[in-house]
Amino acid sequence: MTEQQKANGHVQTVSVDDEPTTGVEGSQDVTAELCALAPIGLLAELTHRCPLQCGYCSNPIELERVANELTTEEWCSVMRQAGEMGVLQIHLSGGEPCVRKDLEEIVSAASEAGLYTNLITAAVTLKRERLEGLVKRGLDHVQISFQDVDPENAEHIGGYPGATQKKLDVAGWVTEMGVPLTVNAPIHRKNIKSVPAYVDLAIKLGAQRLEIAHAQYYGWAFLNRAALIPTYEDTLASIEFVEEARERLKGVLTIDMVVPDYYAKRPKPCMGGWAKGFMNVTPAGKVLPCHAAESIPELEFDNVRTRKLRDIWLDGSAFNAFRGTSWMKEPCRSCAFKDIDYGGCRCQAMAMTGDPRNTDPACALSPYHAEMVNFAKEEASKPPTEFLYRNPRNAAKALKAKEETLLPAE
């Protein structure tokens, strides 16, 4: 990272050397393929039930009730349809997927459909015998989230006593069984100083991959932004450490990093582009182009109970709403980067500006950009607030509250 980049007070999120420039004409190739015939990956949110209460959770504020969850056979049908249409990877998530008593049947269906099956878990309820059974049924990979390396702080963040030791136990079993392990490190103000310790932990556990994922501020994280947004200086220090660690640990540990958009100059290509290579199925069967898409009120989502997965992917109205570039307003429409970042995050544009078609405020060309950066720095300069923990009671309170959006620069 250059001194000029530091001086500008922004963090780069896309590895492109040129700056976005007003008036630069982008590609006019209207024949470019808008999407593949099937996404590479599918996130299956089996449930919104979870023993943890993390205030940065990516689940929607309105948590799905147990009575509305897909049945075992409905989830198995999703797995079969995904395999038939050419999906490669299935990510079993939640909430906490291990609270589903039929997880074994779902894993078997995914494996039989030829899907690479990844379990994303908090691990606090997972027993060794059950893990062994899941592996025998075809589970290929396990991701375990650690709220912090420090046990006391981890318990405070997740609202679950004794969580860290349970996670360490499960991580040990995973590597003993020869299953690839990813350590998930959700980063924010309350644990950002632990980034070096996360790297040490991943190596100690024998993980193949570490994901340093700064909180993305929509949903629960948007509600808790005053507690979560780190300072620019701490953010920069964490990024520089990860860049150094990546070089030092090549061949030992793969480190992926998602940086916070609030300090960005240019938006990331969210989900690789809207409805371009990813889809999400909610606990109740709604099919989304990204896991936060329900934050955009105007969108209508098809359900696997009433429509085939392939049809939804190719022709669903929510998937086609922001697919490609024809929907874009200026300055995105004429920007040279529109086929690289695809306009950034639609959910963030909705959360911060009230219009999902606006340029992602993470982009320096957005009229809302300066306000967002100042907003982040202001929030980070204040003493952190306590979490609004993610649970049904707080969800009900939050749904009654109204959030203000940013105002564009004059």
mmCIF file of C-alpha atoms in Angstrom:
data_model
loop_
_atom_site.group_PDB
_atom_site.id
_atom_site.type_symbol
_atom_site.label_atom_id
_atom_site.label_comp_id
_atom_site.label_asym_id
_atom_site.label_seq_id
_atom_site.Cartn_x
_atom_site.Cartn_y
_atom_site.Cartn_z
ATOM 1 C CA MET A 1 0.000 0.000 0.000
ATOM 2 C CA THR A 2 1.495 3.299 -1.105
ATOM 3 C CA GLU A 3 1.918 6.408 1.009
ATOM 4 C CA GLN A 4 -0.422 8.204 -1.379
ATOM 5 C CA GLN A 5 -3.143 5.649 -0.750
ATOM 6 C CA LYS A 6 -2.727 6.132 2.996
ATOM 7 C CA ALA A 7 -2.840 9.895 2.589
ATOM 8 C CA ASN A 8 -6.051 9.689 0.597
ATOM 9 C CA GLY A 9 -7.698 8.008 3.559
ATOM 10 C CA HIS A 10 -9.162 5.185 1.518
ATOM 11 C CA VAL A 11 -8.677 1.460 1.273
ATOM 12 C CA GLN A 12 -8.588 -0.203 -2.136
ATOM 13 C CA THR A 13 -10.991 -3.129 -2.473
ATOM 14 C CA VAL A 14 -10.397 -4.124 -6.102
ATOM 15 C CA SER A 15 -6.995 -4.929 -7.585
ATOM 16 C CA VAL A 16 -7.151 -2.500 -10.513
ATOM 17 C CA ASP A 17 -4.485 0.159 -10.974
ATOM 18 C CA ASP A 18 -6.518 2.853 -12.760
ATOM 19 C CA GLU A 19 -8.828 5.214 -10.904
ATOM 20 C CA PRO A 20 -12.546 5.455 -11.765
ATOM 21 C CA THR A 21 -12.859 8.605 -13.853
ATOM 22 C CA THR A 22 -15.890 10.652 -14.757
ATOM 23 C CA GLY A 23 -16.510 10.581 -18.484
ATOM 24 C CA VAL A 24 -14.586 7.399 -19.228
ATOM 25 C CA GLU A 25 -16.691 5.198 -21.506
ATOM 26 C CA GLY A 26 -17.159 1.566 -20.527
ATOM 27 C CA SER A 27 -17.803 -1.503 -22.626
ATOM 28 C CA GLN A 28 -20.760 -1.323 -25.004
ATOM 29 C CA ASP A 29 -20.782 -5.051 -25.737
ATOM 30 C CA VAL A 30 -24.465 -5.869 -25.236
ATOM 31 C CA THR A 31 -23.920 -9.473 -26.276
ATOM 32 C CA ALA A 32 -21.804 -10.269 -23.210
ATOM 33 C CA GLU A 33 -23.237 -13.193 -21.263
ATOM 34 C CA LEU A 34 -25.136 -11.952 -18.226
ATOM 35 C CA CYS A 35 -24.795 -15.151 -16.220
ATOM 36 C CA ALA A 36 -23.822 -18.804 -16.405
ATOM 37 C CA LEU A 37 -26.463 -21.492 -16.869
ATOM 38 C CA ALA A 38 -25.961 -22.301 -13.182
ATOM 39 C CA PRO A 39 -24.262 -20.570 -10.256
ATOM 40 C CA ILE A 40 -20.986 -21.984 -8.986
ATOM 41 C CA GLY A 41 -22.199 -21.973 -5.394
ATOM 42 C CA LEU A 42 -25.462 -22.147 -3.472
ATOM 43 C CA LEU A 43 -25.824 -21.010 0.131
ATOM 44 C CA ALA A 44 -28.460 -23.097 1.896
ATOM 45 C CA GLU A 45 -29.658 -21.327 5.032
ATOM 46 C CA LEU A 46 -31.199 -24.370 6.684
ATOM 47 C CA THR A 47 -32.555 -22.405 9.650
ATOM 48 C CA HIS A 48 -32.316 -19.050 11.403
ATOM 49 C CA ARG A 49 -32.166 -20.756 14.800
ATOM 50 C CA CYS A 50 -28.774 -20.241 16.444
ATOM 51 C CA PRO A 51 -27.367 -20.599 19.976
ATOM 52 C CA LEU A 52 -25.135 -17.555 19.381
ATOM 53 C CA GLN A 53 -26.399 -13.957 19.289
ATOM 54 C CA CYS A 54 -23.720 -12.154 17.240
ATOM 55 C CA GLY A 55 -24.562 -8.528 16.533
ATOM 56 C CA TYR A 56 -23.012 -8.614 13.039
ATOM 57 C CA CYS A 57 -25.040 -11.615 11.806
ATOM 58 C CA SER A 58 -25.806 -11.624 8.074
ATOM 59 C CA ASN A 59 -29.305 -13.036 8.636
ATOM 60 C CA PRO A 60 -32.164 -10.588 8.022
ATOM 61 C CA ILE A 61 -33.605 -8.677 10.950
ATOM 62 C CA GLU A 62 -36.876 -10.559 10.538
ATOM 63 C CA LEU A 63 -35.814 -14.075 11.491
ATOM 64 C CA GLU A 64 -37.714 -16.984 9.954
ATOM 65 C CA ARG A 65 -39.903 -19.048 12.275
ATOM 66 C CA VAL A 66 -39.294 -22.783 12.689
ATOM 67 C CA ALA A 67 -42.787 -23.616 11.416
ATOM 68 C CA ASN A 68 -41.948 -22.021 8.051
ATOM 69 C CA GLU A 69 -38.714 -23.950 7.447
ATOM 70 C CA LEU A 70 -38.402 -26.294 4.489
ATOM 71 C CA THR A 71 -38.968 -29.948 5.304
ATOM 72 C CA THR A 72 -36.302 -32.620 4.954
ATOM 73 C CA GLU A 73 -37.636 -33.725 1.564
ATOM 74 C CA GLU A 74 -37.886 -30.130 0.338
ATOM 75 C CA TRP A 75 -34.227 -29.505 1.201
ATOM 76 C CA CYS A 76 -33.202 -32.805 -0.389
ATOM 77 C CA SER A 77 -35.068 -31.735 -3.537
ATOM 78 C CA VAL A 78 -33.099 -28.481 -3.532
ATOM 79 C CA MET A 79 -29.870 -30.518 -3.414
ATOM 80 C CA ARG A 80 -30.957 -32.727 -6.310
ATOM 81 C CA GLN A 81 -32.052 -29.749 -8.411
ATOM 82 C CA ALA A 82 -28.776 -27.957 -7.693
ATOM 83 C CA GLY A 83 -26.775 -30.959 -8.845
ATOM 84 C CA GLU A 84 -28.883 -31.397 -11.992
ATOM 85 C CA MET A 85 -28.493 -27.757 -13.053
ATOM 86 C CA GLY A 86 -24.707 -27.806 -12.601
ATOM 87 C CA VAL A 87 -24.077 -26.124 -9.243
ATOM 88 C CA LEU A 88 -20.641 -27.181 -7.938
ATOM 89 C CA GLN A 89 -20.636 -26.224 -4.261
ATOM 90 C CA ILE A 90 -23.274 -26.262 -1.552
ATOM 91 C CA HIS A 91 -22.672 -24.249 1.627
ATOM 92 C CA LEU A 92 -24.847 -25.464 4.515
ATOM 93 C CA SER A 93 -25.384 -22.524 6.814
ATOM 94 C CA GLY A 94 -27.926 -20.825 9.039
ATOM 95 C CA GLY A 95 -28.346 -19.638 11.713
ATOM 96 C CA GLU A 96 -26.724 -22.789 12.961
ATOM 97 C CA PRO A 97 -27.243 -25.714 10.557
ATOM 98 C CA CYS A 98 -26.461 -28.281 13.258
ATOM 99 C CA VAL A 99 -29.746 -27.543 15.057
ATOM 100 C CA ARG A 100 -31.502 -29.316 12.175
ATOM 101 C CA LYS A 101 -32.042 -32.925 13.249
ATOM 102 C CA ASP A 102 -32.164 -33.939 9.580
ATOM 103 C CA LEU A 103 -28.754 -32.496 8.688
ATOM 104 C CA GLU A 104 -27.503 -36.013 7.954
ATOM 105 C CA GLU A 105 -30.171 -36.599 5.307
ATOM 106 C CA ILE A 106 -29.479 -33.219 3.710
ATOM 107 C CA VAL A 107 -25.720 -33.893 3.562
ATOM 108 C CA SER A 108 -26.386 -37.312 2.003
ATOM 109 C CA ALA A 109 -28.647 -35.761 -0.637
ATOM 110 C CA ALA A 110 -26.034 -33.122 -1.461
ATOM 111 C CA SER A 111 -23.259 -35.695 -1.732
ATOM 112 C CA GLU A 112 -25.375 -38.019 -3.901
ATOM 113 C CA ALA A 113 -26.134 -35.051 -6.188
ATOM 114 C CA GLY A 114 -22.397 -34.612 -6.768
ATOM 115 C CA LEU A 115 -22.082 -31.374 -4.813
ATOM 116 C CA TYR A 116 -18.972 -30.338 -2.877
ATOM 117 C CA THR A 117 -20.502 -29.987 0.565
ATOM 118 C CA ASN A 118 -19.307 -27.373 3.027
ATOM 119 C CA LEU A 119 -20.656 -26.996 6.580
ATOM 120 C CA ILE A 120 -20.539 -23.442 7.977
ATOM 121 C CA THR A 121 -20.994 -23.784 11.724
ATOM 122 C CA ALA A 122 -20.507 -22.107 15.077
ATOM 123 C CA ALA A 123 -19.649 -25.652 16.269
ATOM 124 C CA VAL A 124 -20.863 -25.200 19.843
ATOM 125 C CA THR A 125 -23.522 -27.937 19.605
ATOM 126 C CA LEU A 126 -21.639 -30.374 17.350
ATOM 127 C CA LYS A 127 -20.598 -33.684 18.921
ATOM 128 C CA ARG A 128 -17.747 -35.863 17.638
ATOM 129 C CA GLU A 129 -20.012 -38.813 16.836
ATOM 130 C CA ARG A 130 -22.280 -36.620 14.745
ATOM 131 C CA LEU A 131 -19.345 -35.092 12.879
ATOM 132 C CA GLU A 132 -18.029 -38.558 12.090
ATOM 133 C CA GLY A 133 -21.442 -39.509 10.738
ATOM 134 C CA LEU A 134 -21.630 -36.413 8.553
ATOM 135 C CA VAL A 135 -18.189 -37.124 7.106
ATOM 136 C CA LYS A 136 -19.214 -40.714 6.300
ATOM 137 C CA ARG A 137 -22.243 -39.336 4.477
ATOM 138 C CA GLY A 138 -20.039 -37.169 2.249
ATOM 139 C CA LEU A 139 -19.295 -33.914 4.069
ATOM 140 C CA ASP A 140 -16.263 -32.417 2.284
ATOM 141 C CA HIS A 141 -15.296 -29.308 4.253
ATOM 142 C CA VAL A 142 -15.978 -27.503 7.538
ATOM 143 C CA GLN A 143 -15.859 -23.784 8.342
ATOM 144 C CA ILE A 144 -15.866 -22.766 12.001
ATOM 145 C CA SER A 145 -16.416 -19.182 13.116
ATOM 146 C CA PHE A 146 -14.410 -17.835 16.052
ATOM 147 C CA GLN A 147 -15.830 -14.624 17.525
ATOM 148 C CA ASP A 148 -12.382 -13.860 18.944
ATOM 149 C CA VAL A 149 -9.241 -15.754 19.902
ATOM 150 C CA ASP A 150 -9.603 -14.448 23.447
ATOM 151 C CA PRO A 151 -12.256 -16.668 25.094
ATOM 152 C CA GLU A 152 -13.718 -13.997 27.364
ATOM 153 C CA ASN A 153 -14.211 -11.494 24.563
ATOM 154 C CA ALA A 154 -15.546 -14.213 22.280
ATOM 155 C CA GLU A 155 -18.216 -15.057 24.855
ATOM 156 C CA HIS A 156 -19.188 -11.388 25.097
ATOM 157 C CA ILE A 157 -19.452 -10.997 21.313
ATOM 158 C CA GLY A 158 -21.422 -14.188 20.707
ATOM 159 C CA GLY A 159 -23.428 -14.188 23.923
ATOM 160 C CA TYR A 160 -22.608 -17.859 24.546
ATOM 161 C CA PRO A 161 -20.601 -19.070 27.580
ATOM 162 C CA GLY A 162 -17.769 -21.521 26.977
ATOM 163 C CA ALA A 163 -17.974 -21.251 23.201
ATOM 164 C CA THR A 164 -14.246 -21.046 22.414
ATOM 165 C CA GLN A 165 -13.241 -24.386 23.923
ATOM 166 C CA LYS A 166 -16.113 -26.139 22.151
ATOM 167 C CA LYS A 167 -14.966 -24.656 18.849
ATOM 168 C CA LEU A 168 -11.358 -25.690 19.471
ATOM 169 C CA ASP A 169 -12.481 -29.233 20.214
ATOM 170 C CA VAL A 170 -14.481 -29.497 16.991
ATOM 171 C CA ALA A 171 -11.668 -27.959 14.925
ATOM 172 C CA GLY A 172 -9.328 -30.621 16.315
ATOM 173 C CA TRP A 173 -11.736 -33.407 15.359
ATOM 174 C CA VAL A 174 -12.111 -32.008 11.845
ATOM 175 C CA THR A 175 -8.375 -32.088 11.151
ATOM 176 C CA GLU A 176 -8.004 -35.514 12.840
ATOM 177 C CA MET A 177 -10.570 -36.876 10.379
ATOM 178 C CA GLY A 178 -8.628 -35.443 7.445
ATOM 179 C CA VAL A 179 -11.358 -32.970 6.511
ATOM 180 C CA PRO A 180 -10.271 -29.528 5.212
ATOM 181 C CA LEU A 181 -10.848 -26.749 7.759
ATOM 182 C CA THR A 182 -11.493 -23.043 7.298
ATOM 183 C CA VAL A 183 -11.316 -20.658 10.261
ATOM 184 C CA ASN A 184 -13.787 -17.782 9.894
ATOM 185 C CA ALA A 185 -12.734 -14.572 11.646
ATOM 186 C CA PRO A 186 -15.522 -11.943 11.628
ATOM 187 C CA ILE A 187 -13.657 -8.673 12.266
ATOM 188 C CA HIS A 188 -14.968 -5.444 13.803
ATOM 189 C CA ARG A 189 -14.030 -2.861 16.415
ATOM 190 C CA LYS A 190 -14.271 -5.254 19.361
ATOM 191 C CA ASN A 191 -11.742 -7.789 18.004
ATOM 192 C CA ILE A 192 -9.735 -6.103 15.245
ATOM 193 C CA LYS A 193 -6.560 -6.141 17.368
ATOM 194 C CA SER A 194 -6.753 -9.958 17.302
ATOM 195 C CA VAL A 195 -6.043 -10.338 13.569
ATOM 196 C CA PRO A 196 -2.446 -11.551 14.174
ATOM 197 C CA ALA A 197 -3.726 -14.008 16.791
ATOM 198 C CA TYR A 198 -6.272 -15.366 14.300
ATOM 199 C CA VAL A 199 -3.436 -16.171 11.901
ATOM 200 C CA ASP A 200 -1.560 -17.985 14.662
ATOM 201 C CA LEU A 201 -4.727 -19.872 15.628
ATOM 202 C CA ALA A 202 -5.392 -21.042 12.061
ATOM 203 C CA ILE A 203 -1.853 -22.387 11.764
ATOM 204 C CA LYS A 204 -2.042 -24.089 15.151
ATOM 205 C CA LEU A 205 -5.315 -25.796 14.222
ATOM 206 C CA GLY A 206 -3.953 -27.014 10.890
ATOM 207 C CA ALA A 207 -6.503 -25.058 8.876
ATOM 208 C CA GLN A 208 -6.070 -24.837 5.117
ATOM 209 C CA ARG A 209 -7.772 -21.472 4.903
ATOM 210 C CA LEU A 210 -8.427 -18.409 7.055
ATOM 211 C CA GLU A 211 -11.111 -15.892 6.175
ATOM 212 C CA ILE A 212 -10.548 -12.452 7.696
ATOM 213 C CA ALA A 213 -13.979 -10.984 7.049
ATOM 214 C CA HIS A 214 -14.606 -7.435 8.211
ATOM 215 C CA ALA A 215 -18.267 -6.939 9.055
ATOM 216 C CA GLN A 216 -20.394 -5.719 6.162
ATOM 217 C CA TYR A 217 -22.848 -3.115 7.350
ATOM 218 C CA TYR A 218 -26.367 -4.192 6.486
ATOM 219 C CA GLY A 219 -28.922 -6.136 8.495
ATOM 220 C CA TRP A 220 -27.828 -6.729 12.093
ATOM 221 C CA ALA A 221 -24.419 -5.147 11.511
ATOM 222 C CA PHE A 222 -26.085 -1.950 10.272
ATOM 223 C CA LEU A 223 -28.111 -1.790 13.482
ATOM 224 C CA ASN A 224 -24.918 -2.356 15.505
ATOM 225 C CA ARG A 225 -22.593 -0.148 13.460
ATOM 226 C CA ALA A 226 -21.838 2.139 16.414
ATOM 227 C CA ALA A 227 -20.500 -0.885 18.281
ATOM 228 C CA LEU A 228 -18.739 -2.463 15.308
ATOM 229 C CA ILE A 229 -17.099 0.096 13.007
ATOM 230 C CA PRO A 230 -13.335 0.141 13.654
ATOM 231 C CA THR A 231 -11.174 3.210 13.196
ATOM 232 C CA TYR A 232 -9.521 3.832 9.846
ATOM 233 C CA GLU A 233 -6.104 3.413 11.452
ATOM 234 C CA ASP A 234 -6.949 -0.003 12.941
ATOM 235 C CA THR A 235 -8.501 -1.089 9.655
ATOM 236 C CA LEU A 236 -5.401 -0.104 7.703
ATOM 237 C CA ALA A 237 -3.128 -1.865 10.189
ATOM 238 C CA SER A 238 -5.161 -5.094 9.894
ATOM 239 C CA ILE A 239 -4.997 -5.000 6.088
ATOM 240 C CA GLU A 240 -1.259 -4.388 6.048
ATOM 241 C CA PHE A 241 -0.687 -7.255 8.473
ATOM 242 C CA VAL A 242 -2.755 -9.639 6.342
ATOM 243 C CA GLU A 243 -0.912 -8.626 3.168
ATOM 244 C CA GLU A 244 2.414 -9.386 4.876
ATOM 245 C CA ALA A 245 1.125 -12.674 6.329
ATOM 246 C CA ARG A 246 -0.123 -13.815 2.922
ATOM 247 C CA GLU A 247 3.363 -13.507 1.477
ATOM 248 C CA ARG A 248 5.041 -15.061 4.502
ATOM 249 C CA LEU A 249 2.684 -18.045 4.664
ATOM 250 C CA LYS A 250 2.377 -18.928 0.978
ATOM 251 C CA GLY A 251 1.986 -22.681 0.695
ATOM 252 C CA VAL A 252 1.124 -22.958 4.397
ATOM 253 C CA LEU A 253 -2.134 -21.058 4.825
ATOM 254 C CA THR A 254 -4.487 -19.409 2.349
ATOM 255 C CA ILE A 255 -5.766 -16.101 3.753
ATOM 256 C CA ASP A 256 -8.819 -14.442 2.228
ATOM 257 C CA MET A 257 -9.853 -10.985 3.327
ATOM 258 C CA VAL A 258 -13.004 -8.913 3.001
ATOM 259 C CA VAL A 259 -12.401 -5.272 3.902
ATOM 260 C CA PRO A 260 -15.048 -2.841 5.185
ATOM 261 C CA ASP A 261 -16.663 -0.768 2.438
ATOM 262 C CA TYR A 262 -16.955 2.294 4.651
ATOM 263 C CA TYR A 263 -13.272 3.101 4.098
ATOM 264 C CA ALA A 264 -13.186 2.096 0.424
ATOM 265 C CA LYS A 265 -12.554 4.225 -2.646
ATOM 266 C CA ARG A 266 -14.034 1.768 -5.068
ATOM 267 C CA PRO A 267 -16.781 -0.813 -4.489
ATOM 268 C CA LYS A 268 -16.132 -4.540 -4.466
ATOM 269 C CA PRO A 269 -17.918 -6.676 -7.072
ATOM 270 C CA CYS A 270 -20.472 -7.876 -4.543
ATOM 271 C CA MET A 271 -21.086 -11.613 -4.924
ATOM 272 C CA GLY A 272 -19.010 -11.396 -8.123
ATOM 273 C CA GLY A 273 -21.882 -9.463 -9.683
ATOM 274 C CA TRP A 274 -25.607 -9.635 -8.901
ATOM 275 C CA ALA A 275 -27.000 -13.055 -9.905
ATOM 276 C CA LYS A 276 -23.875 -13.887 -11.850
ATOM 277 C CA GLY A 277 -22.444 -16.871 -9.970
ATOM 278 C CA PHE A 278 -24.238 -17.320 -6.642
ATOM 279 C CA MET A 279 -27.677 -17.980 -5.205
ATOM 280 C CA ASN A 280 -29.120 -18.297 -1.716
ATOM 281 C CA VAL A 281 -32.059 -20.326 -0.403
ATOM 282 C CA THR A 282 -33.592 -19.113 2.854
ATOM 283 C CA PRO A 283 -34.981 -21.388 5.596
ATOM 284 C CA ALA A 284 -38.496 -20.906 4.166
ATOM 285 C CA GLY A 285 -37.433 -21.621 0.587
ATOM 286 C CA LYS A 286 -37.183 -18.124 -0.855
ATOM 287 C CA VAL A 287 -34.417 -17.914 -3.457
ATOM 288 C CA LEU A 288 -32.206 -14.817 -3.315
ATOM 289 C CA PRO A 289 -29.407 -13.431 -5.511
ATOM 290 C CA CYS A 290 -27.473 -12.630 -2.316
ATOM 291 C CA HIS A 291 -28.044 -13.319 1.370
ATOM 292 C CA ALA A 292 -29.005 -9.701 2.140
ATOM 293 C CA ALA A 293 -31.335 -9.181 -0.835
ATOM 294 C CA GLU A 294 -34.444 -9.176 1.363
ATOM 295 C CA SER A 295 -33.326 -5.749 2.602
ATOM 296 C CA ILE A 296 -34.526 -4.348 -0.765
ATOM 297 C CA PRO A 297 -38.316 -3.997 -0.266
ATOM 298 C CA GLU A 298 -39.283 -3.723 -3.946
ATOM 299 C CA LEU A 299 -37.973 -7.188 -4.858
ATOM 300 C CA GLU A 300 -40.250 -10.214 -5.065
ATOM 301 C CA PHE A 301 -38.658 -13.610 -4.478
ATOM 302 C CA ASP A 302 -39.686 -16.949 -5.907
ATOM 303 C CA ASN A 303 -39.863 -20.006 -3.676
ATOM 304 C CA VAL A 304 -38.555 -23.523 -4.287
ATOM 305 C CA ARG A 305 -41.923 -24.808 -3.085
ATOM 306 C CA THR A 306 -43.623 -23.383 -6.166
ATOM 307 C CA ARG A 307 -40.930 -23.003 -8.853
ATOM 308 C CA LYS A 308 -37.912 -24.997 -10.034
ATOM 309 C CA LEU A 309 -34.485 -23.758 -9.003
ATOM 310 C CA ARG A 310 -33.224 -23.528 -12.597
ATOM 311 C CA ASP A 311 -36.193 -21.416 -13.675
ATOM 312 C CA ILE A 312 -35.690 -19.052 -10.765
ATOM 313 C CA TRP A 313 -31.989 -18.672 -11.581
ATOM 314 C CA LEU A 314 -32.569 -17.896 -15.259
ATOM 315 C CA ASP A 315 -35.879 -16.004 -15.178
ATOM 316 C CA GLY A 316 -36.675 -14.946 -11.608
ATOM 317 C CA SER A 317 -37.581 -11.246 -11.391
ATOM 318 C CA ALA A 318 -35.322 -10.636 -8.381
ATOM 319 C CA PHE A 319 -32.373 -12.231 -10.193
ATOM 320 C CA ASN A 320 -32.903 -10.142 -13.320
ATOM 321 C CA ALA A 321 -33.524 -6.894 -11.413
ATOM 322 C CA PHE A 322 -29.821 -5.938 -11.248
ATOM 323 C CA ARG A 323 -28.216 -8.603 -13.437
ATOM 324 C CA GLY A 324 -25.788 -7.230 -16.010
ATOM 325 C CA THR A 325 -25.412 -3.454 -16.464
ATOM 326 C CA SER A 326 -28.528 -2.208 -18.278
ATOM 327 C CA TRP A 327 -30.217 -1.216 -14.988
ATOM 328 C CA MET A 328 -27.430 1.181 -14.020
ATOM 329 C CA LYS A 329 -27.816 4.896 -13.455
ATOM 330 C CA GLU A 330 -24.985 7.402 -13.891
ATOM 331 C CA PRO A 331 -22.153 7.507 -13.042
ATOM 332 C CA CYS A 332 -22.102 3.693 -13.187
ATOM 333 C CA ARG A 333 -23.636 3.442 -16.651
ATOM 334 C CA SER A 334 -20.703 5.129 -18.431
ATOM 335 C CA CYS A 335 -17.944 4.000 -16.047
ATOM 336 C CA ALA A 336 -15.056 1.913 -17.367
ATOM 337 C CA PHE A 337 -15.303 -0.287 -14.261
ATOM 338 C CA LYS A 338 -18.955 -1.290 -14.625
ATOM 339 C CA ASP A 339 -18.022 -4.756 -15.922
ATOM 340 C CA ILE A 340 -15.505 -5.175 -13.084
ATOM 341 C CA ASP A 341 -17.413 -4.105 -9.982
ATOM 342 C CA TYR A 342 -20.958 -4.330 -11.429
ATOM 343 C CA GLY A 343 -21.936 -1.203 -9.545
ATOM 344 C CA GLY A 344 -20.968 -2.617 -6.170
ATOM 345 C CA CYS A 345 -23.453 -3.702 -3.505
ATOM 346 C CA ARG A 346 -27.161 -3.096 -4.152
ATOM 347 C CA CYS A 347 -28.054 -3.830 -0.542
ATOM 348 C CA GLN A 348 -25.561 -1.253 0.716
ATOM 349 C CA ALA A 349 -26.912 1.326 -1.733
ATOM 350 C CA MET A 350 -30.367 0.589 -0.338
ATOM 351 C CA ALA A 351 -29.253 0.763 3.297
ATOM 352 C CA MET A 352 -27.250 3.956 2.935
ATOM 353 C CA THR A 353 -29.174 5.946 0.295
ATOM 354 C CA GLY A 354 -32.670 4.473 0.195
ATOM 355 C CA ASP A 355 -32.420 3.493 -3.499
ATOM 356 C CA PRO A 356 -30.823 0.200 -4.623
ATOM 357 C CA ARG A 357 -30.140 1.684 -8.093
ATOM 358 C CA ASN A 358 -27.866 4.375 -6.755
ATOM 359 C CA THR A 359 -24.115 4.010 -7.071
ATOM 360 C CA ASP A 360 -22.718 2.070 -4.124
ATOM 361 C CA PRO A 361 -21.581 4.788 -1.677
ATOM 362 C CA ALA A 362 -18.273 2.917 -1.350
ATOM 363 C CA CYS A 363 -17.389 4.347 -4.787
ATOM 364 C CA ALA A 364 -15.588 7.699 -4.851
ATOM 365 C CA LEU A 365 -17.864 8.810 -7.702
ATOM 366 C CA SER A 366 -21.013 8.425 -5.635
ATOM 367 C CA PRO A 367 -22.509 11.723 -4.400
ATOM 368 C CA TYR A 368 -23.047 9.888 -1.094
ATOM 369 C CA HIS A 369 -19.424 8.746 -0.774
ATOM 370 C CA ALA A 370 -18.033 11.583 1.339
ATOM 371 C CA GLU A 371 -20.998 11.357 3.682
ATOM 372 C CA MET A 372 -20.453 7.623 4.163
ATOM 373 C CA VAL A 373 -16.734 7.995 4.910
ATOM 374 C CA ASN A 374 -17.405 10.824 7.349
ATOM 375 C CA PHE A 375 -20.213 8.816 8.905
ATOM 376 C CA ALA A 376 -17.879 5.851 9.479
ATOM 377 C CA LYS A 377 -15.102 7.985 10.938
ATOM 378 C CA GLU A 378 -17.589 9.740 13.214
ATOM 379 C CA GLU A 379 -19.032 6.456 14.481
ATOM 380 C CA ALA A 380 -15.546 4.996 15.014
ATOM 381 C CA SER A 381 -14.386 8.036 16.977
ATOM 382 C CA LYS A 382 -17.101 7.610 19.601
ATOM 383 C CA PRO A 383 -16.933 5.162 22.502
ATOM 384 C CA PRO A 384 -18.400 1.860 21.287
ATOM 385 C CA THR A 385 -21.968 1.098 22.256
ATOM 386 C CA GLU A 386 -23.130 -2.278 23.563
ATOM 387 C CA PHE A 387 -24.482 -4.846 21.117
ATOM 388 C CA LEU A 388 -28.090 -5.212 20.193
ATOM 389 C CA TYR A 389 -27.824 -8.990 20.293
ATOM 390 C CA ARG A 390 -29.308 -10.975 17.437
ATOM 391 C CA ASN A 391 -32.340 -12.733 18.893
ATOM 392 C CA PRO A 392 -36.121 -12.776 18.246
ATOM 393 C CA ARG A 393 -36.916 -10.262 20.983
ATOM 394 C CA ASN A 394 -34.466 -7.666 19.642
ATOM 395 C CA ALA A 395 -35.591 -8.430 16.084
ATOM 396 C CA ALA A 396 -39.142 -7.446 17.011
ATOM 397 C CA LYS A 397 -37.894 -4.173 18.518
ATOM 398 C CA ALA A 398 -35.678 -3.383 15.535
ATOM 399 C CA LEU A 399 -38.454 -3.933 13.001
ATOM 400 C CA LYS A 400 -40.456 -1.167 14.661
ATOM 401 C CA ALA A 401 -37.598 1.343 14.436
ATOM 402 C CA LYS A 402 -36.953 3.535 11.403
ATOM 403 C CA GLU A 403 -33.410 4.170 10.155
ATOM 404 C CA GLU A 404 -32.313 7.400 8.494
ATOM 405 C CA THR A 405 -30.461 7.309 5.185
ATOM 406 C CA LEU A 406 -27.546 9.472 4.064
ATOM 407 C CA LEU A 407 -28.001 12.740 2.225
ATOM 408 C CA PRO A 408 -26.007 13.272 -0.979
ATOM 409 C CA ALA A 409 -23.329 15.937 -1.152
ATOM 410 C CA GLU A 410 -24.546 19.293 -2.441
#
